[in-house]
Amino acid sequence: MSHPSEIEISGFKHVIYTGDQYPEQELVPRSQAYYEWLDKRRSVREFTDQPVPKEVIDNLILSAGTAPSGAHKQPWTFCAISNPAIKSKIRVAAEAEEKESYESRMSERWKEDLKPMGTDMNKPFLEIAPWLIIVFKKVYELDDEGKKHNNYYVNESVGIACGMLISAIHNAGLVTLTHTPSPMNFLAKILDRPVNERAYLLLPVGYPEVPAYVPDIERKGLGEIGVFYE
Ligand code: IYR
């Protein structure tokens, strides 16, 4: 039976889905291989300054931009910074916020919880890593008359895009970590972002130091994170 290559639904064009499908016997090995590959991803804090070509960053951003989003509003902007002067500015401002956080904003319990991660208020990777990708969420759009139109499920959409970005970085053989200086509004100021954009996450991107050391932590098993209703 032949199908039309496109149809209309509520007046909007729909085309045929072209994602790959695999024979049934490949499902388990493919899903297992993906899991095992993804399980090797770690948040790495030690970077080298080895350059990463801009074209790689282009592809990482395009990959993140394939994320689903509320009403397909794509409420994100990815700022990629390799300029050393801007990276230094970001490091100075981020460390100032982190110092304040570690010294007075974070609870003792929180700092105890972070001890195994080996993180502190110093963020040398902000200058050493060849690229910083700063993800901004677009809370609303402004139309031509300057009227605000709220986007939908913005945190969910941008969170998913960040997950896909992190996977794309891992796929390229590069490393990152999720840096969340709080508050983050200094980033919009330094980068002169429009009023509808709020900093969401900062990801340094580059090659790991050799060797790079990561905390010896375990991931929860299927029995702890999966609940099945069959
Ligand atoms: N915001 C700081 C501190 C920090 C907080 C958590 I929760 C971490 O898992 C790691 C670090 C930072 O981004 O370094």
PDB file of C-alpha atoms and ligand atoms in Angstrom:
ATOM      1  CA  MET A   1       0.000   0.000   0.000  1.00  0.00           C
ATOM      2  CA  SER A   2       1.425   3.359  -0.902  1.00  0.00           C
ATOM      3  CA  HIS A   3       1.177   6.344   1.403  1.00  0.00           C
ATOM      4  CA  PRO A   4       1.133  10.004   0.449  1.00  0.00           C
ATOM      5  CA  SER A   5       4.485  11.636   1.243  1.00  0.00           C
ATOM      6  CA  GLU A   6       2.637  14.385   3.082  1.00  0.00           C
ATOM      7  CA  ILE A   7      -0.786  15.025   4.615  1.00  0.00           C
ATOM      8  CA  GLU A   8      -2.570  17.949   6.270  1.00  0.00           C
ATOM      9  CA  ILE A   9      -3.721  17.950   9.893  1.00  0.00           C
ATOM     10  CA  SER A  10      -5.686  21.013  11.094  1.00  0.00           C
ATOM     11  CA  GLY A  11      -4.365  22.841   8.050  1.00  0.00           C
ATOM     12  CA  PHE A  12      -0.716  22.059   8.828  1.00  0.00           C
ATOM     13  CA  LYS A  13       1.575  19.942   6.688  1.00  0.00           C
ATOM     14  CA  HIS A  14       2.761  16.620   8.159  1.00  0.00           C
ATOM     15  CA  VAL A  15       5.489  14.536   6.542  1.00  0.00           C
ATOM     16  CA  ILE A  16       6.493  10.900   7.014  1.00  0.00           C
ATOM     17  CA  TYR A  17       8.660  10.107  10.044  1.00  0.00           C
ATOM     18  CA  THR A  18      12.100   9.000   8.890  1.00  0.00           C
ATOM     19  CA  GLY A  19      13.781   7.801  12.129  1.00  0.00           C
ATOM     20  CA  ASP A  20      15.663   4.502  11.846  1.00  0.00           C
ATOM     21  CA  GLN A  21      14.058   1.211  12.899  1.00  0.00           C
ATOM     22  CA  TYR A  22      15.911  -2.005  13.685  1.00  0.00           C
ATOM     23  CA  PRO A  23      15.143  -5.720  13.561  1.00  0.00           C
ATOM     24  CA  GLU A  24      13.754  -6.979  16.884  1.00  0.00           C
ATOM     25  CA  GLN A  25      16.857  -9.027  17.698  1.00  0.00           C
ATOM     26  CA  GLU A  26      18.926  -5.828  17.651  1.00  0.00           C
ATOM     27  CA  LEU A  27      16.873  -4.019  20.290  1.00  0.00           C
ATOM     28  CA  VAL A  28      18.499  -5.524  23.369  1.00  0.00           C
ATOM     29  CA  PRO A  29      22.107  -5.315  22.136  1.00  0.00           C
ATOM     30  CA  ARG A  30      21.638  -1.779  20.778  1.00  0.00           C
ATOM     31  CA  SER A  31      19.985  -0.472  23.946  1.00  0.00           C
ATOM     32  CA  GLN A  32      22.602  -2.188  26.107  1.00  0.00           C
ATOM     33  CA  ALA A  33      25.516  -0.847  24.073  1.00  0.00           C
ATOM     34  CA  TYR A  34      24.081   2.681  24.321  1.00  0.00           C
ATOM     35  CA  TYR A  35      23.666   2.351  28.077  1.00  0.00           C
ATOM     36  CA  GLU A  36      27.219   1.058  28.526  1.00  0.00           C
ATOM     37  CA  TRP A  37      28.598   3.873  26.384  1.00  0.00           C
ATOM     38  CA  LEU A  38      26.590   6.525  28.248  1.00  0.00           C
ATOM     39  CA  ASP A  39      27.563   5.039  31.611  1.00  0.00           C
ATOM     40  CA  LYS A  40      31.185   5.989  30.872  1.00  0.00           C
ATOM     41  CA  ARG A  41      30.250   9.685  30.877  1.00  0.00           C
ATOM     42  CA  ARG A  42      31.509  11.506  33.938  1.00  0.00           C
ATOM     43  CA  SER A  43      31.533  15.107  35.069  1.00  0.00           C
ATOM     44  CA  VAL A  44      35.181  16.050  34.624  1.00  0.00           C
ATOM     45  CA  ARG A  45      36.701  19.107  36.304  1.00  0.00           C
ATOM     46  CA  GLU A  46      40.222  18.869  34.876  1.00  0.00           C
ATOM     47  CA  PHE A  47      40.574  20.150  31.326  1.00  0.00           C
ATOM     48  CA  THR A  48      43.499  20.783  29.005  1.00  0.00           C
ATOM     49  CA  ASP A  49      43.660  23.968  26.962  1.00  0.00           C
ATOM     50  CA  GLN A  50      43.879  21.967  23.715  1.00  0.00           C
ATOM     51  CA  PRO A  51      41.688  23.796  21.189  1.00  0.00           C
ATOM     52  CA  VAL A  52      38.466  22.253  19.903  1.00  0.00           C
ATOM     53  CA  PRO A  53      37.473  23.380  16.387  1.00  0.00           C
ATOM     54  CA  LYS A  54      34.451  25.662  16.205  1.00  0.00           C
ATOM     55  CA  GLU A  55      32.804  23.266  13.760  1.00  0.00           C
ATOM     56  CA  VAL A  56      32.602  20.682  16.549  1.00  0.00           C
ATOM     57  CA  ILE A  57      30.861  23.194  18.806  1.00  0.00           C
ATOM     58  CA  ASP A  58      28.489  24.043  15.931  1.00  0.00           C
ATOM     59  CA  ASN A  59      27.495  20.369  15.762  1.00  0.00           C
ATOM     60  CA  LEU A  60      27.102  20.069  19.531  1.00  0.00           C
ATOM     61  CA  ILE A  61      24.770  23.060  19.568  1.00  0.00           C
ATOM     62  CA  LEU A  62      22.805  21.749  16.584  1.00  0.00           C
ATOM     63  CA  SER A  63      22.465  18.397  18.419  1.00  0.00           C
ATOM     64  CA  ALA A  64      21.122  20.126  21.542  1.00  0.00           C
ATOM     65  CA  GLY A  65      18.721  22.059  19.333  1.00  0.00           C
ATOM     66  CA  THR A  66      17.086  18.791  18.222  1.00  0.00           C
ATOM     67  CA  ALA A  67      15.484  18.487  21.681  1.00  0.00           C
ATOM     68  CA  PRO A  68      11.696  18.445  21.911  1.00  0.00           C
ATOM     69  CA  SER A  69      10.182  21.641  23.339  1.00  0.00           C
ATOM     70  CA  GLY A  70       6.775  22.916  24.404  1.00  0.00           C
ATOM     71  CA  ALA A  71       4.792  23.750  21.240  1.00  0.00           C
ATOM     72  CA  HIS A  72       8.122  23.560  19.389  1.00  0.00           C
ATOM     73  CA  LYS A  73       9.044  27.032  20.648  1.00  0.00           C
ATOM     74  CA  GLN A  74      12.708  25.995  21.013  1.00  0.00           C
ATOM     75  CA  PRO A  75      13.097  28.369  23.967  1.00  0.00           C
ATOM     76  CA  TRP A  76      16.881  28.293  24.153  1.00  0.00           C
ATOM     77  CA  THR A  77      20.050  30.113  23.149  1.00  0.00           C
ATOM     78  CA  PHE A  78      23.479  28.491  23.356  1.00  0.00           C
ATOM     79  CA  CYS A  79      26.320  30.996  23.756  1.00  0.00           C
ATOM     80  CA  ALA A  80      29.708  29.488  22.920  1.00  0.00           C
ATOM     81  CA  ILE A  81      32.699  31.388  24.220  1.00  0.00           C
ATOM     82  CA  SER A  82      36.331  30.791  23.283  1.00  0.00           C
ATOM     83  CA  ASN A  83      37.422  34.432  23.689  1.00  0.00           C
ATOM     84  CA  PRO A  84      39.998  34.415  26.545  1.00  0.00           C
ATOM     85  CA  ALA A  85      39.064  37.883  27.836  1.00  0.00           C
ATOM     86  CA  ILE A  86      35.381  36.942  28.130  1.00  0.00           C
ATOM     87  CA  LYS A  87      36.255  33.589  29.734  1.00  0.00           C
ATOM     88  CA  SER A  88      38.377  35.428  32.327  1.00  0.00           C
ATOM     89  CA  LYS A  89      35.547  37.854  33.070  1.00  0.00           C
ATOM     90  CA  ILE A  90      33.200  34.901  33.560  1.00  0.00           C
ATOM     91  CA  ARG A  91      35.670  33.111  35.838  1.00  0.00           C
ATOM     92  CA  VAL A  92      36.175  36.171  38.043  1.00  0.00           C
ATOM     93  CA  ALA A  93      32.415  36.797  38.363  1.00  0.00           C
ATOM     94  CA  ALA A  94      31.568  33.104  38.870  1.00  0.00           C
ATOM     95  CA  GLU A  95      34.207  32.663  41.562  1.00  0.00           C
ATOM     96  CA  ALA A  96      32.939  35.763  43.364  1.00  0.00           C
ATOM     97  CA  GLU A  97      29.416  34.237  43.450  1.00  0.00           C
ATOM     98  CA  GLU A  98      30.785  30.822  44.432  1.00  0.00           C
ATOM     99  CA  LYS A  99      32.842  32.348  47.278  1.00  0.00           C
ATOM    100  CA  GLU A 100      29.708  33.996  48.617  1.00  0.00           C
ATOM    101  CA  SER A 101      27.788  30.718  48.222  1.00  0.00           C
ATOM    102  CA  TYR A 102      30.377  28.506  49.871  1.00  0.00           C
ATOM    103  CA  GLU A 103      30.966  31.027  52.687  1.00  0.00           C
ATOM    104  CA  SER A 104      27.404  32.023  53.485  1.00  0.00           C
ATOM    105  CA  ARG A 105      24.623  30.834  51.137  1.00  0.00           C
ATOM    106  CA  MET A 106      25.080  27.050  51.251  1.00  0.00           C
ATOM    107  CA  SER A 107      24.095  24.986  54.287  1.00  0.00           C
ATOM    108  CA  GLU A 108      26.652  22.880  56.168  1.00  0.00           C
ATOM    109  CA  ARG A 109      24.708  19.803  55.044  1.00  0.00           C
ATOM    110  CA  TRP A 110      25.015  20.871  51.404  1.00  0.00           C
ATOM    111  CA  LYS A 111      28.774  21.372  51.723  1.00  0.00           C
ATOM    112  CA  GLU A 112      29.088  17.951  53.415  1.00  0.00           C
ATOM    113  CA  ASP A 113      27.145  16.404  50.510  1.00  0.00           C
ATOM    114  CA  LEU A 114      29.547  18.030  48.030  1.00  0.00           C
ATOM    115  CA  LYS A 115      32.752  16.839  49.733  1.00  0.00           C
ATOM    116  CA  PRO A 116      32.910  13.533  47.793  1.00  0.00           C
ATOM    117  CA  MET A 117      32.658  15.498  44.507  1.00  0.00           C
ATOM    118  CA  GLY A 118      35.945  17.324  45.095  1.00  0.00           C
ATOM    119  CA  THR A 119      34.471  20.682  44.072  1.00  0.00           C
ATOM    120  CA  ASP A 120      35.061  24.034  45.697  1.00  0.00           C
ATOM    121  CA  MET A 121      34.773  27.771  44.990  1.00  0.00           C
ATOM    122  CA  ASN A 122      37.710  27.768  42.562  1.00  0.00           C
ATOM    123  CA  LYS A 123      36.748  27.320  38.916  1.00  0.00           C
ATOM    124  CA  PRO A 124      39.984  27.274  36.871  1.00  0.00           C
ATOM    125  CA  PHE A 125      38.234  25.281  34.129  1.00  0.00           C
ATOM    126  CA  LEU A 126      36.344  28.454  33.195  1.00  0.00           C
ATOM    127  CA  GLU A 127      39.615  29.786  31.745  1.00  0.00           C
ATOM    128  CA  ILE A 128      41.382  26.545  30.819  1.00  0.00           C
ATOM    129  CA  ALA A 129      38.646  24.781  28.817  1.00  0.00           C
ATOM    130  CA  PRO A 130      38.772  25.959  25.184  1.00  0.00           C
ATOM    131  CA  TRP A 131      35.015  26.587  25.089  1.00  0.00           C
ATOM    132  CA  LEU A 132      32.283  27.539  27.521  1.00  0.00           C
ATOM    133  CA  ILE A 133      28.734  26.880  26.396  1.00  0.00           C
ATOM    134  CA  ILE A 134      26.233  28.902  28.348  1.00  0.00           C
ATOM    135  CA  VAL A 135      22.654  27.812  27.911  1.00  0.00           C
ATOM    136  CA  PHE A 136      19.999  30.500  28.229  1.00  0.00           C
ATOM    137  CA  LYS A 137      16.292  29.828  28.559  1.00  0.00           C
ATOM    138  CA  LYS A 138      13.875  32.125  26.776  1.00  0.00           C
ATOM    139  CA  VAL A 139      11.074  32.629  29.228  1.00  0.00           C
ATOM    140  CA  TYR A 140       9.057  34.563  26.661  1.00  0.00           C
ATOM    141  CA  GLU A 141       9.326  35.861  23.104  1.00  0.00           C
ATOM    142  CA  LEU A 142       8.809  39.473  22.114  1.00  0.00           C
ATOM    143  CA  ASP A 143       6.741  40.111  18.999  1.00  0.00           C
ATOM    144  CA  ASP A 144       7.301  42.964  16.554  1.00  0.00           C
ATOM    145  CA  GLU A 145       5.199  45.291  18.730  1.00  0.00           C
ATOM    146  CA  GLY A 146       7.257  44.379  21.800  1.00  0.00           C
ATOM    147  CA  LYS A 147       4.416  42.290  23.299  1.00  0.00           C
ATOM    148  CA  LYS A 148       5.442  39.342  25.514  1.00  0.00           C
ATOM    149  CA  HIS A 149       4.364  35.806  24.619  1.00  0.00           C
ATOM    150  CA  ASN A 150       5.221  33.237  27.297  1.00  0.00           C
ATOM    151  CA  ASN A 151       6.871  30.014  26.156  1.00  0.00           C
ATOM    152  CA  TYR A 152       5.653  26.649  27.469  1.00  0.00           C
ATOM    153  CA  TYR A 153       7.423  24.115  29.683  1.00  0.00           C
ATOM    154  CA  VAL A 154      10.576  26.176  29.407  1.00  0.00           C
ATOM    155  CA  ASN A 155      12.528  24.461  32.212  1.00  0.00           C
ATOM    156  CA  GLU A 156      11.595  21.017  30.970  1.00  0.00           C
ATOM    157  CA  SER A 157      12.481  21.872  27.360  1.00  0.00           C
ATOM    158  CA  VAL A 158      15.814  23.489  28.177  1.00  0.00           C
ATOM    159  CA  GLY A 159      16.674  20.706  30.643  1.00  0.00           C
ATOM    160  CA  ILE A 160      16.117  18.105  27.923  1.00  0.00           C
ATOM    161  CA  ALA A 161      18.237  20.119  25.466  1.00  0.00           C
ATOM    162  CA  CYS A 162      21.038  20.267  28.046  1.00  0.00           C
ATOM    163  CA  GLY A 163      20.877  16.490  28.491  1.00  0.00           C
ATOM    164  CA  MET A 164      21.166  16.033  24.761  1.00  0.00           C
ATOM    165  CA  LEU A 165      24.046  18.515  24.639  1.00  0.00           C
ATOM    166  CA  ILE A 166      25.877  16.585  27.365  1.00  0.00           C
ATOM    167  CA  SER A 167      25.391  13.325  25.414  1.00  0.00           C
ATOM    168  CA  ALA A 168      26.658  14.994  22.224  1.00  0.00           C
ATOM    169  CA  ILE A 169      29.770  16.208  24.080  1.00  0.00           C
ATOM    170  CA  HIS A 170      30.372  12.663  25.356  1.00  0.00           C
ATOM    171  CA  ASN A 171      29.867  11.289  21.845  1.00  0.00           C
ATOM    172  CA  ALA A 172      32.570  13.639  20.533  1.00  0.00           C
ATOM    173  CA  GLY A 173      35.032  12.212  23.075  1.00  0.00           C
ATOM    174  CA  LEU A 174      35.107  15.526  24.915  1.00  0.00           C
ATOM    175  CA  VAL A 175      34.168  16.243  28.515  1.00  0.00           C
ATOM    176  CA  THR A 176      32.079  18.719  30.452  1.00  0.00           C
ATOM    177  CA  LEU A 177      30.542  19.347  33.841  1.00  0.00           C
ATOM    178  CA  THR A 178      27.370  21.138  34.818  1.00  0.00           C
ATOM    179  CA  HIS A 179      28.423  24.353  36.479  1.00  0.00           C
ATOM    180  CA  THR A 180      25.645  26.263  38.179  1.00  0.00           C
ATOM    181  CA  PRO A 181      26.922  29.430  39.812  1.00  0.00           C
ATOM    182  CA  SER A 182      24.053  30.880  41.753  1.00  0.00           C
ATOM    183  CA  PRO A 183      22.766  33.489  41.146  1.00  0.00           C
ATOM    184  CA  MET A 184      23.670  33.351  37.458  1.00  0.00           C
ATOM    185  CA  ASN A 185      22.452  36.717  36.215  1.00  0.00           C
ATOM    186  CA  PHE A 186      26.031  37.993  35.811  1.00  0.00           C
ATOM    187  CA  LEU A 187      26.252  35.783  32.709  1.00  0.00           C
ATOM    188  CA  ALA A 188      23.462  37.618  30.865  1.00  0.00           C
ATOM    189  CA  LYS A 189      25.186  40.899  31.768  1.00  0.00           C
ATOM    190  CA  ILE A 190      28.656  39.889  30.613  1.00  0.00           C
ATOM    191  CA  LEU A 191      27.261  38.449  27.364  1.00  0.00           C
ATOM    192  CA  ASP A 192      24.818  41.324  26.864  1.00  0.00           C
ATOM    193  CA  ARG A 193      21.861  38.987  26.351  1.00  0.00           C
ATOM    194  CA  PRO A 194      18.338  40.277  25.580  1.00  0.00           C
ATOM    195  CA  VAL A 195      15.841  40.772  28.442  1.00  0.00           C
ATOM    196  CA  ASN A 196      13.901  37.564  27.729  1.00  0.00           C
ATOM    197  CA  GLU A 197      16.922  35.294  28.290  1.00  0.00           C
ATOM    198  CA  ARG A 198      17.935  33.828  31.668  1.00  0.00           C
ATOM    199  CA  ALA A 199      21.128  31.830  32.232  1.00  0.00           C
ATOM    200  CA  TYR A 200      20.235  28.182  32.836  1.00  0.00           C
ATOM    201  CA  LEU A 201      23.475  26.185  32.814  1.00  0.00           C
ATOM    202  CA  LEU A 202      27.172  26.649  32.081  1.00  0.00           C
ATOM    203  CA  LEU A 203      29.069  23.807  30.409  1.00  0.00           C
ATOM    204  CA  PRO A 204      32.833  24.018  29.863  1.00  0.00           C
ATOM    205  CA  VAL A 205      33.795  21.852  26.882  1.00  0.00           C
ATOM    206  CA  GLY A 206      37.207  20.422  26.047  1.00  0.00           C
ATOM    207  CA  TYR A 207      39.607  17.519  26.361  1.00  0.00           C
ATOM    208  CA  PRO A 208      40.200  15.938  29.758  1.00  0.00           C
ATOM    209  CA  GLU A 209      43.539  16.273  31.491  1.00  0.00           C
ATOM    210  CA  VAL A 210      45.461  12.965  31.194  1.00  0.00           C
ATOM    211  CA  PRO A 211      44.839  11.448  33.564  1.00  0.00           C
ATOM    212  CA  ALA A 212      41.752  13.241  34.848  1.00  0.00           C
ATOM    213  CA  TYR A 213      40.559  12.021  38.232  1.00  0.00           C
ATOM    214  CA  VAL A 214      36.845  11.691  38.980  1.00  0.00           C
ATOM    215  CA  PRO A 215      35.160  10.688  42.237  1.00  0.00           C
ATOM    216  CA  ASP A 216      34.795   6.945  42.773  1.00  0.00           C
ATOM    217  CA  ILE A 217      31.001   6.958  42.942  1.00  0.00           C
ATOM    218  CA  GLU A 218      28.370   4.416  41.992  1.00  0.00           C
ATOM    219  CA  ARG A 219      25.155   4.899  40.054  1.00  0.00           C
ATOM    220  CA  LYS A 220      21.880   3.599  41.408  1.00  0.00           C
ATOM    221  CA  GLY A 221      20.871   0.253  39.967  1.00  0.00           C
ATOM    222  CA  LEU A 222      17.750  -0.560  37.998  1.00  0.00           C
ATOM    223  CA  GLY A 223      16.019  -1.836  41.137  1.00  0.00           C
ATOM    224  CA  GLU A 224      16.443   1.600  42.753  1.00  0.00           C
ATOM    225  CA  ILE A 225      15.444   3.837  39.856  1.00  0.00           C
ATOM    226  CA  GLY A 226      13.013   1.706  37.837  1.00  0.00           C
ATOM    227  CA  VAL A 227       9.545   0.617  38.905  1.00  0.00           C
ATOM    228  CA  PHE A 228       7.712  -1.656  36.507  1.00  0.00           C
ATOM    229  CA  TYR A 229       3.947  -2.148  36.225  1.00  0.00           C
ATOM    230  CA  GLU A 230       3.581  -5.068  33.798  1.00  0.00           C
TER     231      GLU A 230
HETATM  232  N1  IYR B   1      27.134  25.803  42.283  1.00  0.00           N
HETATM  233  C1  IYR B   1      28.437  25.276  42.587  1.00  0.00           C
HETATM  234  C2  IYR B   1      28.411  24.280  43.689  1.00  0.00           C
HETATM  235  C3  IYR B   1      27.947  22.917  43.359  1.00  0.00           C
HETATM  236  C4  IYR B   1      26.677  22.477  43.716  1.00  0.00           C
HETATM  237  C5  IYR B   1      26.273  21.199  43.450  1.00  0.00           C
HETATM  238  I1  IYR B   1      24.460  20.548  44.064  1.00  0.00           I
HETATM  239  C6  IYR B   1      27.144  20.314  42.793  1.00  0.00           C
HETATM  240  O1  IYR B   1      26.742  19.010  42.541  1.00  0.00           O
HETATM  241  C7  IYR B   1      28.410  20.744  42.444  1.00  0.00           C
HETATM  242  C8  IYR B   1      28.794  22.048  42.723  1.00  0.00           C
HETATM  243  C9  IYR B   1      29.129  24.795  41.308  1.00  0.00           C
HETATM  244  O2  IYR B   1      28.528  24.776  40.232  1.00  0.00           O
HETATM  245  O3  IYR B   1      30.291  24.431  41.374  1.00  0.00           O
END
